[in-house]
């Protein structure tokens, strides 16, 4: 009856890795968004920004001196 030799560092590191992965999975569920949700949000934001930019008034002059600031 011979016992199997086990590297305790490998066992400890594997256990810690599994714990970190479990914690990460819990945080993804608790706090995260799926990639498709992020992409949808970004696409909507770009569309809204484009709609906003399109609805802005266009000025005739391109300078930012304001009204009657010429001296």
XYZ file of N, CA and C in Angstrom:
213
model
N 0.837 -1.173 0.000
C 0.000 0.000 0.000
C 0.885 1.240 0.000
N 1.005 1.811 -1.141
C 1.783 3.040 -1.232
C 0.833 4.209 -1.446
N 1.141 5.286 -0.795
C 0.314 6.490 -0.911
C 0.754 7.292 -2.129
N -0.193 7.967 -2.730
C 0.122 8.813 -3.875
C 0.749 10.111 -3.371
N 1.836 10.503 -4.005
C 2.521 11.724 -3.615
C 1.775 12.907 -4.223
N 1.491 13.900 -3.370
C 0.724 15.064 -3.803
C 1.543 16.319 -3.526
N 1.635 17.171 -4.518
C 2.294 18.454 -4.337
C 1.283 19.396 -3.691
N 1.525 19.750 -2.449
C 0.557 20.555 -1.705
C 0.400 21.962 -2.279
N 1.473 22.515 -2.861
C 1.353 23.841 -3.481
C 0.369 23.806 -4.634
N 0.423 22.768 -5.458
C -0.495 22.665 -6.592
C -1.928 22.511 -6.114
N -2.130 21.747 -5.073
C -3.477 21.552 -4.529
C -4.010 22.871 -3.979
N -3.173 23.571 -3.226
C -3.593 24.849 -2.643
C -3.919 25.868 -3.732
N -3.047 25.974 -4.740
C -3.272 26.934 -5.814
C -4.518 26.585 -6.628
N -4.766 25.315 -6.859
C -5.955 24.906 -7.606
C -7.215 25.254 -6.817
N -7.173 25.040 -5.505
C -8.319 25.373 -4.659
C -8.576 26.877 -4.663
N -7.513 27.684 -4.557
C -7.661 29.140 -4.582
C -8.169 29.616 -5.937
N -7.689 29.018 -7.014
C -8.137 29.379 -8.358
C -9.629 29.093 -8.509
N -10.065 27.941 -8.005
C -11.478 27.579 -8.075
C -12.326 28.552 -7.252
N -11.816 28.950 -6.088
C -12.547 29.918 -5.255
C -12.665 31.268 -5.938
N -11.569 31.726 -6.569
C -11.612 33.010 -7.282
C -12.580 32.951 -8.451
N -12.591 31.851 -9.169
C -13.513 31.702 -10.303
C -14.958 31.690 -9.820
N -15.222 31.027 -8.702
C -16.570 31.001 -8.138
C -17.007 32.404 -7.733
N -16.107 33.147 -7.067
C -16.419 34.515 -6.666
C -16.659 35.406 -7.883
N -15.842 35.227 -8.910
C -16.002 36.023 -10.124
C -17.341 35.733 -10.785
N -17.726 34.478 -10.819
C -19.016 34.111 -11.414
C -20.173 34.737 -10.634
N -20.083 34.708 -9.321
C -21.123 35.321 -8.493
C -21.194 36.829 -8.753
N -20.038 37.487 -8.883
C -20.025 38.928 -9.143
C -20.563 39.248 -10.528
N -20.274 38.394 -11.503
C -20.809 38.621 -12.847
C -22.324 38.560 -12.819
N -22.855 37.624 -12.081
C -24.311 37.500 -11.979
C -24.893 38.685 -11.213
N -24.219 39.055 -10.134
C -24.739 40.093 -9.255
C -24.616 41.486 -9.862
N -23.477 41.801 -10.478
C -23.205 43.165 -10.920
C -23.118 43.344 -12.421
N -22.820 42.323 -13.125
C -22.423 42.476 -14.514
C -23.557 42.505 -15.509
N -23.177 42.867 -16.705
C -24.071 42.818 -17.848
C -23.452 41.869 -18.854
N -24.286 41.248 -19.623
C -23.755 40.400 -20.672
C -23.183 41.284 -21.768
N -22.349 40.713 -22.600
C -21.729 41.472 -23.672
C -22.784 42.032 -24.617
N -23.819 41.251 -24.881
C -24.873 41.730 -25.777
C -25.626 42.904 -25.154
N -25.825 42.895 -23.845
C -26.484 44.023 -23.187
C -25.626 45.279 -23.282
N -24.308 45.144 -23.079
C -23.410 46.295 -23.208
C -23.427 46.832 -24.634
N -23.364 45.932 -25.611
C -23.363 46.355 -27.012
C -24.664 47.068 -27.373
N -25.776 46.560 -26.880
C -27.071 47.187 -27.143
C -27.115 48.583 -26.529
N -26.645 48.714 -25.296
C -26.618 50.013 -24.629
C -25.746 50.996 -25.405
N -24.561 50.556 -25.847
C -23.662 51.425 -26.603
C -24.289 51.838 -27.930
N -24.958 50.920 -28.605
C -25.595 51.233 -29.887
C -26.719 52.248 -29.688
N -27.513 52.064 -28.650
C -28.589 53.019 -28.372
C -28.033 54.395 -28.035
N -26.951 54.425 -27.265
C -26.338 55.693 -26.899
C -25.826 56.416 -28.140
N -25.176 55.688 -29.040
C -24.686 56.301 -30.280
C -25.848 56.827 -31.115
N -26.952 56.089 -31.181
C -28.109 56.529 -31.955
C -28.710 57.779 -31.340
N -28.875 57.783 -30.013
C -29.442 58.950 -29.346
C -28.545 60.168 -29.543
N -27.236 59.968 -29.453
C -26.310 61.076 -29.649
C -26.397 61.585 -31.084
N -26.507 60.696 -32.035
C -26.655 61.096 -33.431
C -27.944 61.850 -33.663
N -29.040 61.388 -33.057
C -30.322 62.093 -33.178
C -30.235 63.482 -32.560
N -29.562 63.576 -31.431
C -29.399 64.869 -30.762
C -28.564 65.806 -31.625
N -27.464 65.312 -32.156
C -26.615 66.138 -33.017
C -27.368 66.585 -34.271
N -28.193 65.729 -34.810
C -28.945 66.066 -36.021
C -30.017 67.114 -35.743
N -30.517 67.178 -34.527
C -31.599 68.114 -34.226
C -31.086 69.469 -33.744
N -29.775 69.627 -33.597
C -29.228 70.913 -33.166
C -29.352 71.937 -34.275
N -29.514 73.162 -33.865
C -29.587 74.250 -34.834
C -28.204 74.477 -35.428
N -28.197 74.810 -36.685
C -26.952 75.132 -37.364
C -26.818 76.648 -37.396
N -25.686 77.175 -36.961
C -25.478 78.621 -36.998
C -24.819 79.005 -38.312
N -25.055 80.261 -38.742
C -24.490 80.737 -39.996
C -23.009 81.036 -39.864
N -22.597 81.569 -38.709
C -21.181 81.876 -38.527
C -20.533 80.791 -37.674
N -19.263 80.555 -37.919
C -18.560 79.479 -37.218
C -17.705 79.985 -36.078
N -17.668 81.300 -35.841
C -16.841 81.801 -34.759
C -17.628 81.779 -33.446
N -16.897 81.714 -32.347
C -17.515 81.629 -31.025
C -17.356 82.934 -30.249
N -17.374 84.049 -30.939
C -17.173 85.326 -30.247
C -18.417 85.772 -29.516
N -19.544 85.246 -29.852
C -20.773 85.633 -29.170
C -21.361 86.885 -29.799
N -22.477 87.349 -29.271
C -23.145 88.525 -29.857
C -22.402 89.818 -29.509
N -22.069 90.564 -30.516
C -21.506 91.917 -30.405
C -20.292 91.996 -29.504
N -19.370 91.088 -29.608
C -18.157 91.143 -28.812
C -17.003 91.751 -29.602
N -17.250 92.223 -30.793
C -16.198 92.829 -31.601
C -15.867 94.212 -31.057
N -14.577 94.527 -30.900
C -14.226 95.844 -30.398
C -13.388 96.603 -31.388
